Short mmCIF file of C-alpha atoms and ligand atoms in Angstrom, two decimals:
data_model
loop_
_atom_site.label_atom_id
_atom_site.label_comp_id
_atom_site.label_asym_id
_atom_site.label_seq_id
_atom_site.Cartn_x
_atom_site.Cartn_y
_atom_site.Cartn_z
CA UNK A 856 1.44 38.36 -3.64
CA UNK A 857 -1.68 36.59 -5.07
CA UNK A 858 -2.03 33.80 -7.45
CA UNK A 859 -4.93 32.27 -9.43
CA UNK A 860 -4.89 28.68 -10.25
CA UNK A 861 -7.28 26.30 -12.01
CA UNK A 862 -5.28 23.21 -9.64
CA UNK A 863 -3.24 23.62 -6.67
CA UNK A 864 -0.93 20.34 -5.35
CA UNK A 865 0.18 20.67 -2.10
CA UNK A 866 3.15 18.28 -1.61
CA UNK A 867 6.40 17.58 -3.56
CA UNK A 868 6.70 13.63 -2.57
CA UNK A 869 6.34 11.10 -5.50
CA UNK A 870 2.71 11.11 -5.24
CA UNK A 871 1.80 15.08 -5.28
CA UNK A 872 5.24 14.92 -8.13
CA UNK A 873 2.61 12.17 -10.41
CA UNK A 874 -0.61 13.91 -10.07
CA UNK A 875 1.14 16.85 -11.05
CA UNK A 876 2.68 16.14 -14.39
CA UNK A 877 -0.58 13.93 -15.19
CA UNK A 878 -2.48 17.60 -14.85
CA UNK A 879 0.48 19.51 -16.77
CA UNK A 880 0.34 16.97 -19.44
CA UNK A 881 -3.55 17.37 -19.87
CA UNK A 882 -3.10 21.12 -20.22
CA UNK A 883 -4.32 22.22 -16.75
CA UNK A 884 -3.08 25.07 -15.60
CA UNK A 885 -1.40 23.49 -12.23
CA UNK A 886 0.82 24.87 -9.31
CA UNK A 887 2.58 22.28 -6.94
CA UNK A 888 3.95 23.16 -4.03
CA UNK A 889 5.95 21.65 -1.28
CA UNK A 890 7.33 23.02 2.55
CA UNK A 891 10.51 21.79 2.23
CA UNK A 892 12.51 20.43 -1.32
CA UNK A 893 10.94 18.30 -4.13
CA UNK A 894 11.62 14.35 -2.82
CA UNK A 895 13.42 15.30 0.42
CA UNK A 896 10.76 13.31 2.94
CA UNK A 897 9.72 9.40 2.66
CA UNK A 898 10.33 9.77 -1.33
CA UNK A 899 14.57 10.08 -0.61
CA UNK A 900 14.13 7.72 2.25
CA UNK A 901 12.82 4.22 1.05
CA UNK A 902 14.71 1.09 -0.50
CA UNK A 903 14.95 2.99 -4.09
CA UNK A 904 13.25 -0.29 -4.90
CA UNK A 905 10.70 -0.74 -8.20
CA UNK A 906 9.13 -4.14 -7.25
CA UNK A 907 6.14 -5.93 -7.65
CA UNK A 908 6.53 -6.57 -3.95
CA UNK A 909 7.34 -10.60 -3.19
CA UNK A 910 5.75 -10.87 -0.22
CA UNK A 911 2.41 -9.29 -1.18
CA UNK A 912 1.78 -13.05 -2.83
CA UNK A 913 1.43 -13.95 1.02
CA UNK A 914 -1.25 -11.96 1.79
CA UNK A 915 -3.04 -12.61 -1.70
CA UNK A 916 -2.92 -9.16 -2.86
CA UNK A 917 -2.44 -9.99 -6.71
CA UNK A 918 -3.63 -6.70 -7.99
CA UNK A 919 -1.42 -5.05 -6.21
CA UNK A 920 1.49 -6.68 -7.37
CA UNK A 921 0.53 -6.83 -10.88
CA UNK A 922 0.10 -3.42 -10.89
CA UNK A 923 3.28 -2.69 -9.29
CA UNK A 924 4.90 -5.02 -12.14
CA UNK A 925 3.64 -3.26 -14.70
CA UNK A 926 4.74 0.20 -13.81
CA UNK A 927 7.89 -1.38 -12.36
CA UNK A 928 8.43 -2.31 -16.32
CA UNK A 929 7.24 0.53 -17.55
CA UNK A 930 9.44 3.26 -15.58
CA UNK A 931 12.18 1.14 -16.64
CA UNK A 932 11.61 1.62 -20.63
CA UNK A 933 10.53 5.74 -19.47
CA UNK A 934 13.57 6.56 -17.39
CA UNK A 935 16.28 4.00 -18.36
CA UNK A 936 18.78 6.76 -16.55
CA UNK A 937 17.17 5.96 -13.04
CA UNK A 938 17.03 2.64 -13.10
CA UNK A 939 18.82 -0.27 -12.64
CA UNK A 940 17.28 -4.05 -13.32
CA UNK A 941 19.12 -6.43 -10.99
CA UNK A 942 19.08 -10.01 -10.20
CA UNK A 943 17.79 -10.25 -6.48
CA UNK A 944 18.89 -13.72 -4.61
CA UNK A 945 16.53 -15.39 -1.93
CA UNK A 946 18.47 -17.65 0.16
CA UNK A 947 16.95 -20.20 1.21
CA UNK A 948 17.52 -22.60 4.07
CA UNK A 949 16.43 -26.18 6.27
CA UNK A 950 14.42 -23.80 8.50
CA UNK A 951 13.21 -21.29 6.25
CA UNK A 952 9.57 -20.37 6.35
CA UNK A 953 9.40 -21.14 2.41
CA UNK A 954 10.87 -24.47 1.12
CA UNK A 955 12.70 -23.99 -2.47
CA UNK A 956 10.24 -25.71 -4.38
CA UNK A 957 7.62 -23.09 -2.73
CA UNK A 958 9.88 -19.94 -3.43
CA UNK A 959 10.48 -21.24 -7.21
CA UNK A 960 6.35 -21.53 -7.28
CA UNK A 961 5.75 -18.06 -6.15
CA UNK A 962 8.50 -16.84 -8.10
CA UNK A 963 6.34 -18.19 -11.15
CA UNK A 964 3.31 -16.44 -9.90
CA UNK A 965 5.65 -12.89 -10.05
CA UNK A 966 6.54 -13.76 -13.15
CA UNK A 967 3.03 -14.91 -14.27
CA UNK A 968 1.55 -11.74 -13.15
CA UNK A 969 3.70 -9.44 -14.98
CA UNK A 970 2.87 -10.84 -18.24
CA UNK A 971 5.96 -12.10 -18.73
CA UNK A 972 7.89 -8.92 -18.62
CA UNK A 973 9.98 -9.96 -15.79
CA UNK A 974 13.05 -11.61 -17.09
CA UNK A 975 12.81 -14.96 -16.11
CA UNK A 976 13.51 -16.62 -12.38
CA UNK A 977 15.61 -18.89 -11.22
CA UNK A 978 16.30 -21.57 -8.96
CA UNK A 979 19.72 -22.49 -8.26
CA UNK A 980 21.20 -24.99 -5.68
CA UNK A 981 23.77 -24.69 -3.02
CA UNK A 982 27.06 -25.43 -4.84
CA UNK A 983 25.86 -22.47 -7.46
CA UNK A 984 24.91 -19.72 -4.73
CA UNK A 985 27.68 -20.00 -2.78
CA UNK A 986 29.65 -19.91 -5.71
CA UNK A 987 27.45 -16.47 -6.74
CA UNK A 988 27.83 -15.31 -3.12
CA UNK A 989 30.88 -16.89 -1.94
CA UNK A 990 30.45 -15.52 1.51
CA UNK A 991 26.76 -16.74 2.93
CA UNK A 992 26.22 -18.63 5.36
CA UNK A 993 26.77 -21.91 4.38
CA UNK A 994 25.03 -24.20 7.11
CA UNK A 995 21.66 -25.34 6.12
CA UNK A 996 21.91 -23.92 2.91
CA UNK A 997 19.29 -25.11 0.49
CA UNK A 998 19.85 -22.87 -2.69
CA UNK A 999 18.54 -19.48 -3.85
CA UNK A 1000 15.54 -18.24 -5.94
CA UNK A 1001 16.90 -15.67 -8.29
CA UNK A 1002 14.05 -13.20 -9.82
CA UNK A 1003 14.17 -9.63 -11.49
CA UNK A 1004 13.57 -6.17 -9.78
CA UNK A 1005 14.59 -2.40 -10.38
CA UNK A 1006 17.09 -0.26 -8.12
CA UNK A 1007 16.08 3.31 -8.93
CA UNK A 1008 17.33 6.51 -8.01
CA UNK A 1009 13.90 6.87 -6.01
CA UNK A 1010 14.46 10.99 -5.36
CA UNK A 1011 15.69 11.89 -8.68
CA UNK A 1012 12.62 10.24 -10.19
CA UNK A 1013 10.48 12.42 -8.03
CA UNK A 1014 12.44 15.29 -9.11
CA UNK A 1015 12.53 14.14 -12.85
CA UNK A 1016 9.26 14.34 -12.85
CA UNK A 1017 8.56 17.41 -11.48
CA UNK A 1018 10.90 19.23 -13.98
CA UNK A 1019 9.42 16.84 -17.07
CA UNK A 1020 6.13 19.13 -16.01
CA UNK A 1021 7.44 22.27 -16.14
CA UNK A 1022 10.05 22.11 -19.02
CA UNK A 1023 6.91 20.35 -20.98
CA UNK A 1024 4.12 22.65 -20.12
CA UNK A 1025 3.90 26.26 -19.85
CA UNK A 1026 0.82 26.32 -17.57
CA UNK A 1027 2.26 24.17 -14.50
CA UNK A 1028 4.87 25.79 -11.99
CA UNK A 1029 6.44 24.32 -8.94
CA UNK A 1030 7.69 25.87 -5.52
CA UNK A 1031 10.22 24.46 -2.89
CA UNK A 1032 10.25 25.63 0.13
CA UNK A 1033 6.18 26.46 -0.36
CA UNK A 1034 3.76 25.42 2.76
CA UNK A 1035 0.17 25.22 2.93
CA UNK A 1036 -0.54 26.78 6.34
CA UNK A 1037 -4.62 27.44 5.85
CA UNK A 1038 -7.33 26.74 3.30
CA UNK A 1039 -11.14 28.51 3.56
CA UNK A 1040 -13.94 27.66 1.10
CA UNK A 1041 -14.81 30.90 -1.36
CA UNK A 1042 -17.98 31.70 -3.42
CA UNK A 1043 -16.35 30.52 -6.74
CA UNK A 1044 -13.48 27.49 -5.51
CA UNK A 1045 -11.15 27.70 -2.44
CA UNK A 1046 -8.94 29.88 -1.21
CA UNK A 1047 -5.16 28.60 0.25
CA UNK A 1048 -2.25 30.99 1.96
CA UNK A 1049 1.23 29.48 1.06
CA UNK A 1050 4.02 30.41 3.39
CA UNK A 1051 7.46 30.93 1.55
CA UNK A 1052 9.91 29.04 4.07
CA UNK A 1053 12.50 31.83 3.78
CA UNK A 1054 11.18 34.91 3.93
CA UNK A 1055 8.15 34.33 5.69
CA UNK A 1056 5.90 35.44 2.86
CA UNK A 1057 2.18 34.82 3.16
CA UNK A 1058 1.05 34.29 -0.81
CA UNK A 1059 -2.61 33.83 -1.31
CA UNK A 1060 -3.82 31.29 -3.64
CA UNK A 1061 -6.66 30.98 -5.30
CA UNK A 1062 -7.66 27.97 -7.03
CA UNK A 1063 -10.92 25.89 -7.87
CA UNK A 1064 -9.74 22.36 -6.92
CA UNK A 1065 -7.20 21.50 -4.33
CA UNK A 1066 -4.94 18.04 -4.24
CA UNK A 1067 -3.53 17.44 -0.60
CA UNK A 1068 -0.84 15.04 -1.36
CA UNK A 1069 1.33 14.99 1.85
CA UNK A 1070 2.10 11.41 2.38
CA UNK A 1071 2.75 10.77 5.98
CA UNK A 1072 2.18 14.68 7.06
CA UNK A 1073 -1.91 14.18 5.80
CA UNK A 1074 -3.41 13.87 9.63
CA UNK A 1075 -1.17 16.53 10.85
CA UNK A 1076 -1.82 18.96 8.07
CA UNK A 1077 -5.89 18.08 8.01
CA UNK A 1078 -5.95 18.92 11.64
CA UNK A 1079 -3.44 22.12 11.27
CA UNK A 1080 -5.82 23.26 8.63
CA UNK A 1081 -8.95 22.56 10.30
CA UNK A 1082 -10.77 23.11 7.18
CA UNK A 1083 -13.56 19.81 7.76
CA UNK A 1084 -13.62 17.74 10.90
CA UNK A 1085 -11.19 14.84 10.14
CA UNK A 1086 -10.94 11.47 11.71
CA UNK A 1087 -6.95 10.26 11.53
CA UNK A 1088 -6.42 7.90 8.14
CA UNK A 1089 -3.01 6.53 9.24
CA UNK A 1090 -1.34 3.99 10.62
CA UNK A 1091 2.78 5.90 10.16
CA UNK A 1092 5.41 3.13 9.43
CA UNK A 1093 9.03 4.19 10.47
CA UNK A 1094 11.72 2.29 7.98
CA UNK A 1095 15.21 3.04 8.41
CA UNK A 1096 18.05 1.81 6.35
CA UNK A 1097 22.22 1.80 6.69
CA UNK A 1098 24.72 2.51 4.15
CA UNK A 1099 28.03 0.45 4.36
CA UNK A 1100 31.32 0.46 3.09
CA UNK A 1101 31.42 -1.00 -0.40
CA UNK A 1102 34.19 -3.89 0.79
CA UNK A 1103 31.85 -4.95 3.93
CA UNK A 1104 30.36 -7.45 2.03
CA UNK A 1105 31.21 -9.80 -1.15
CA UNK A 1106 28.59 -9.27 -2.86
CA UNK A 1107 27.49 -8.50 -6.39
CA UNK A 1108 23.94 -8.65 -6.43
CA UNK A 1109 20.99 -7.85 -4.56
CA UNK A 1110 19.95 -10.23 -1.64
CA UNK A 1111 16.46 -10.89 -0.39
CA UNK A 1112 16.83 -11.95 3.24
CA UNK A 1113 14.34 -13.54 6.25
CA UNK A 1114 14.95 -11.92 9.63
CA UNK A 1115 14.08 -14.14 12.67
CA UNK A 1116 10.61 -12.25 13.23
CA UNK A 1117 9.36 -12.56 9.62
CA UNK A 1118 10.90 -9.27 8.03
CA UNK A 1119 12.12 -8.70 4.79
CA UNK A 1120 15.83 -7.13 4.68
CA UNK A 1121 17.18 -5.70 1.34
CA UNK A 1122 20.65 -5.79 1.09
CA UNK A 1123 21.21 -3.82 -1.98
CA UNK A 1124 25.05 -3.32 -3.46
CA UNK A 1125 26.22 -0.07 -5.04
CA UNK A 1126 29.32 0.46 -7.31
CA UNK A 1127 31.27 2.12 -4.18
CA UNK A 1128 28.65 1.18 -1.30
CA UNK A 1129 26.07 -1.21 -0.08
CA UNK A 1130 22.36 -0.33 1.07
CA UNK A 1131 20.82 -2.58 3.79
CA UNK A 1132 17.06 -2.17 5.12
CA UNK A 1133 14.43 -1.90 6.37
CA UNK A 1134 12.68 -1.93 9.57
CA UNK A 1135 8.99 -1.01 10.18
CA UNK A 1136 8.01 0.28 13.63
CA UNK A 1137 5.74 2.60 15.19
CA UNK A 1138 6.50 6.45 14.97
CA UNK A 1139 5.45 9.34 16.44
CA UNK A 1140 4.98 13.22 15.46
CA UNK A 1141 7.38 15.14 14.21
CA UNK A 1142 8.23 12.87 11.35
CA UNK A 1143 10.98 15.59 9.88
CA UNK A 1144 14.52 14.76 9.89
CA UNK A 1145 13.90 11.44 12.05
CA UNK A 1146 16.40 9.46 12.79
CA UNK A 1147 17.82 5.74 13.18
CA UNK A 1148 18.21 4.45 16.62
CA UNK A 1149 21.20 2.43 18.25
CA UNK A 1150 18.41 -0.42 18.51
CA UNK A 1151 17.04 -0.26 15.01
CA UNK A 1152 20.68 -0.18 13.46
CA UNK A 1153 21.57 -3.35 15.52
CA UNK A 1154 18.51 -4.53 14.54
CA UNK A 1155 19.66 -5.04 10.77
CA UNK A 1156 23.53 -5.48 11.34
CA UNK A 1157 22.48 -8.44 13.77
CA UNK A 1158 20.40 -9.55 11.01
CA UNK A 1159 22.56 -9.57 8.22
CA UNK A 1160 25.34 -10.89 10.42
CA UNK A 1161 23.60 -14.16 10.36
CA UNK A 1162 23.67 -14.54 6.68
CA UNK A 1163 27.19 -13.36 5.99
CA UNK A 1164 28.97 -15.23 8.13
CA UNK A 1165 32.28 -15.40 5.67
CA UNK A 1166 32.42 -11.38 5.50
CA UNK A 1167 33.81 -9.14 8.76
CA UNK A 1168 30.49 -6.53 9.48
CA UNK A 1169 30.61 -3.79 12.29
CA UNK A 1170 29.02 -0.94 13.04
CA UNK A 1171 32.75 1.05 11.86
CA UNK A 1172 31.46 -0.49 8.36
CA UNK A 1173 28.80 2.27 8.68
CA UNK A 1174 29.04 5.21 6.43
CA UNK A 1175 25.53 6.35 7.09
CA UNK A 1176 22.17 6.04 8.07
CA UNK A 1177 18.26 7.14 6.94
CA UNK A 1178 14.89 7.00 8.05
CA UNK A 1179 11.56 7.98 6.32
CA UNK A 1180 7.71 7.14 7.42
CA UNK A 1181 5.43 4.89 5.62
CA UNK A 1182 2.23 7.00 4.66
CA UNK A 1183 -0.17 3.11 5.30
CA UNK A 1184 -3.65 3.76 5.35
CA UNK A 1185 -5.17 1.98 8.48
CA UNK A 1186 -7.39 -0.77 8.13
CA UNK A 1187 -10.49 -1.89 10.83
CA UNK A 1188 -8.18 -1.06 13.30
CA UNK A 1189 -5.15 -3.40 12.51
CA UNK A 1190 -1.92 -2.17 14.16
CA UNK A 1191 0.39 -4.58 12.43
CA UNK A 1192 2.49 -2.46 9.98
CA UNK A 1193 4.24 -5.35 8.08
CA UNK A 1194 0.97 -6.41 7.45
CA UNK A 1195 -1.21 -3.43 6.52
CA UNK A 1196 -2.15 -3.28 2.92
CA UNK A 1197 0.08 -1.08 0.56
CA UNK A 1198 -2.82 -0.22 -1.35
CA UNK A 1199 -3.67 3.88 -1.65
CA UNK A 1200 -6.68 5.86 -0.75
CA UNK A 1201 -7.98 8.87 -2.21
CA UNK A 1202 -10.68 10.83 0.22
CA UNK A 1203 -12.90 14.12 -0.60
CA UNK A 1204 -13.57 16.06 2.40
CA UNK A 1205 -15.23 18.31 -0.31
CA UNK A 1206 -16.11 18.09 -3.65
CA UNK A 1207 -13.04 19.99 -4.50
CA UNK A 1208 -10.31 18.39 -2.16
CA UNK A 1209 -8.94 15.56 -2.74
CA UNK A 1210 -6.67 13.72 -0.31
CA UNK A 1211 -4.64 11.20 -1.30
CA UNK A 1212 -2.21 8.50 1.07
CA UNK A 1213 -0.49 5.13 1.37
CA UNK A 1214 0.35 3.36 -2.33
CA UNK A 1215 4.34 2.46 -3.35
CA UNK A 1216 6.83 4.62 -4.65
CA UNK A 1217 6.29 2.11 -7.51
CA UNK A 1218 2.86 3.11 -8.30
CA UNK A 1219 2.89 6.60 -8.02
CA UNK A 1220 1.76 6.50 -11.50
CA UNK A 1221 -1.06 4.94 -11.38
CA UNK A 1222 -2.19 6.09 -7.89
CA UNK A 1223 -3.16 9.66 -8.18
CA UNK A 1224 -4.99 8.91 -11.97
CA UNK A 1225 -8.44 8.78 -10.85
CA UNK A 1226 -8.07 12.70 -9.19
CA UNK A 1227 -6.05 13.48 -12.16
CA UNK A 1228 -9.16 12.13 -14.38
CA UNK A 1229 -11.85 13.80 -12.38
CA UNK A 1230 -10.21 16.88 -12.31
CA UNK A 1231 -9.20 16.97 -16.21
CA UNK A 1232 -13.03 16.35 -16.67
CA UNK A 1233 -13.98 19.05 -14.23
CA UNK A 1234 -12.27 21.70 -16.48
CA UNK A 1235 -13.90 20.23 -19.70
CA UNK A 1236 -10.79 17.90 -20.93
CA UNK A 1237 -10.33 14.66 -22.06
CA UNK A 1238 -8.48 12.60 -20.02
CA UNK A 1239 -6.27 10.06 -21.48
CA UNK A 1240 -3.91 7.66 -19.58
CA UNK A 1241 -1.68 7.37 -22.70
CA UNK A 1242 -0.37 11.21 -22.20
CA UNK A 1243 1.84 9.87 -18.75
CA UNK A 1244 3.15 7.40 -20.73
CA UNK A 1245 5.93 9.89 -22.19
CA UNK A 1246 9.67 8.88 -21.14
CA UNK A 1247 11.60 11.07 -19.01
C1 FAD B 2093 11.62 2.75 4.79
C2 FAD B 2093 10.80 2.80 3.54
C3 FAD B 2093 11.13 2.00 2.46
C4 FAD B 2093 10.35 2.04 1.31
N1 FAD B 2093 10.75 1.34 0.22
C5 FAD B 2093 10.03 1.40 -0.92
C6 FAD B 2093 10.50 0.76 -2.09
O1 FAD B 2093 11.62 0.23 -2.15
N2 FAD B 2093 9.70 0.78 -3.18
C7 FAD B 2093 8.49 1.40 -3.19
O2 FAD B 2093 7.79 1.32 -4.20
N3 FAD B 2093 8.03 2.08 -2.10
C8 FAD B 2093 8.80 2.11 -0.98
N4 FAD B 2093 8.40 2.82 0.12
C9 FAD B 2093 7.16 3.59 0.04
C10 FAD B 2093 7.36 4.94 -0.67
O3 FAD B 2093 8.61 5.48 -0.36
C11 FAD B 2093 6.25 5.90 -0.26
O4 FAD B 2093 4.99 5.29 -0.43
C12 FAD B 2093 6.27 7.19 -1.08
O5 FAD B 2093 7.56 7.72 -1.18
C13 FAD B 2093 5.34 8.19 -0.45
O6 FAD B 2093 5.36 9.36 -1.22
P1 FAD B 2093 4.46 10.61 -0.83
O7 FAD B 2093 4.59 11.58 -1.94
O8 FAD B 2093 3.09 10.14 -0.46
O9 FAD B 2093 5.11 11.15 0.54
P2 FAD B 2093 6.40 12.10 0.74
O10 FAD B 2093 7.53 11.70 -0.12
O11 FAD B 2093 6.66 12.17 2.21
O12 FAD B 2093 5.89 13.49 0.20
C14 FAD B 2093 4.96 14.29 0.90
C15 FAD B 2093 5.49 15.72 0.85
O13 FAD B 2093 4.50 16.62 1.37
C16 FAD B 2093 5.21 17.71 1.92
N5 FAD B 2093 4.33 18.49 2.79
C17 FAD B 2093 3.82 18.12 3.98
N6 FAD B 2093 3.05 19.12 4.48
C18 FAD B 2093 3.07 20.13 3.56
C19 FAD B 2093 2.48 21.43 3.51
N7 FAD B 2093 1.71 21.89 4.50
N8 FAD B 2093 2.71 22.20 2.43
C20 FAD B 2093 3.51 21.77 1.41
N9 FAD B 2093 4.10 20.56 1.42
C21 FAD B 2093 3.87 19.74 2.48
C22 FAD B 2093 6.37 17.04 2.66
O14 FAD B 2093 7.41 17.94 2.92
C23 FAD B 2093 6.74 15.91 1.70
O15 FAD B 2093 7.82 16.26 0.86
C24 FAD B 2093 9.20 2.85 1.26
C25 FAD B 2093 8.89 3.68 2.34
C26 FAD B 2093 9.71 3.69 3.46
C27 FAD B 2093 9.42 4.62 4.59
#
């Protein structure tokens, strides 16, 4: 089988799922394609969090988090369906790192930096939280800063938007179960072989730009492909997360909590279950179907155990467990993954391949708009950002 394409997308993650419906909605005739199904790899497996990202204000990185608010908002008004806006609580204690008076300025800062569009925070003392979350840890208590984030549905928004594509424009299509296994240079573009999963079916693909958008699987595949020498871009983030029992905890809202070695753990209720994560640790190839560890799931019940102390948590409270890899974007060398930028990059081994890693589930949006743009120029378009602003 042969195709002919002005745009092919390899990879059906969040990010490859964006850049794709920006092209379909500029008219570009598009195909995306993906090895395994749409959203099944780190886009299933994070915190199903849109957030500005509260500890970003630590590092300084103000862009990024206004940014981050802004399309947090946004996606909230575009696919009311997905998301959720909660109330997270920050508890906060004698020996936390952050006095209360410090959380409720930096809480003003999120707010500030999202226009206003945050519903306001909150700062509430200890007789108030423990009444809101009768079953923390009462000792040392100070009080709780209460701000506003979005739970979404994190893989049916990358699905959602793959399907918006299609069912909106007649020139983009998009395979499952589709892998880029090579990719040569011709006289008039490039030329790709896609192997169907299944059946085993080499399909040749011609196209005359090419968007590598593979997330965590970008020095594997660059290597695989051999196409340019490439030096490795990333430093791969392993995050797992546990699913409890809905009764585990008493809980009704989201909780923002401060493990001993400076980590953030979301403990996230559900109507008939309760998500707790994450961890971030070193990870090595193959990044498919990884797994939690005894250590790492011990790691977050120990964690939370602190902070509950009025609720009864095991591992039998355990319904199930996830991982995923970060796709972070190394920086001078830096090994520490908590603190390693969440900012994207976009790199072009050639003028027509683009490459695209790191960024937030929360900005896929935003992230893949200056290929999008340069592309959509390329094929004598006008490019408008106002076109992805269409709801779901
Ligand atoms: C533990 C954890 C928690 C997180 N929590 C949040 C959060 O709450 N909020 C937030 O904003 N962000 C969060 N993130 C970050 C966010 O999930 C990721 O940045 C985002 O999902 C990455 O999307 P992606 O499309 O780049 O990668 P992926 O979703 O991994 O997509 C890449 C796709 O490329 C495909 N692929 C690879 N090779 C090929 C090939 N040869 N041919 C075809 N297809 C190929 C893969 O199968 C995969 O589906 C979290 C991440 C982790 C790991």
């Amino acid at each position: 089988m042969k195709i002919d394409t002005d745009v092919l997308v390899v990879g059906g993650g969040i990010v490859g799922a964006g850049i794709f419906r920006d092209l379909a909605l500029h008219g570009v005739n598009v195909l995306l394609v993906e090895q395994n199904s749409f959203g099944s790899q780190t886009s299933s497996r994070s915190s199903k969090m849109l957030h500005g990202g509260l500890r970003y204000l630590e590092t300084f990185e103000f862009s990024l988090v206004r940014e981050a608010l802004k399309e947090k908002n946004l996606w909230k008004e575009l696919a009311p369906n997905l998301c959720r806006e909660e109330q997270f609580f920050l508890p906060i204690y004698k020996d936390s790192k952050y006095p209360l008076f410090m959380t409720g300025i930096a809480l003003a800062i999120y707010d500030l930096l999202s226009s206003f569009r945050n519903k306001p925070f909150k700062i509430i003392g200890k007789t108030e939280a423990l009444k809101r979350m009768p079953s923390l840890n009462p000792i040392g208590l100070k009080g709780c800063g209460i701000y506003h984030d979005v739970v979404v549905d994190d893989e049916a928004l990358t699905t959602g938007i793959i399907s918006s594509a299609t069912k909106t424009c007649k020139k983009a299509s998009a395979k499952e179960f589709h892998s880029l296994v090579s990719l040569s240079k011709t006289k008039t573009g490039l030329s790709a072989i896609i192997k169907q999963m299944h059946t085993g079916e080499n399909i040749s693909v011609s196209a005359k730009e090419v968007v590598i958008a593979v997330g965590p699987f970008l020095d594997h595949l660059m290597h695989q492909l051999n196409f340019v020498p490439w030096e490795d871009k990333l430093l791969p983030s392993k995050g797992i997360h546990i699913w409890l029992k809905r009764d585990t905890l008493n809980i009704e809202h989201p909780a923002v909590l401060q493990s001993a070695d400076g980590r953030v753990i979301f403990v996230i209720p559900y109507p008939d279950k309760i998500l707790i994560g994450t961890t971030e640790d070193p990870v090595s190839w193959p990044y498919q179907d990884i797994k939690a560890t005894d250590d790492e799931i011990e790691y977050l019940l120990s964690n939370i155990k602190e902070y509950f102390t009025g609720d009864n948590i095991s591992a039998k409270s355990i319904l199930s467990t996830y991982a995923g890899v970060r796709p972070l974007v190394a920086e001078g060398g830096g090994s520490d993954r908590g603190k390693t930028s969440r900012e994207h990059m976009v790199f072009m081994p050639t003028h027509n391949v683009h490459a695209i890693a790191g960024g937030k589930l929360t900005t896929f949006r935003t992230m893949g708009q200056s290929i999008s743009k340069t592309i959509v120029e390329r094929m004598g378009l006008i490019y408008s950002q106002r076109k992805t602003i269409l709801p779901l």
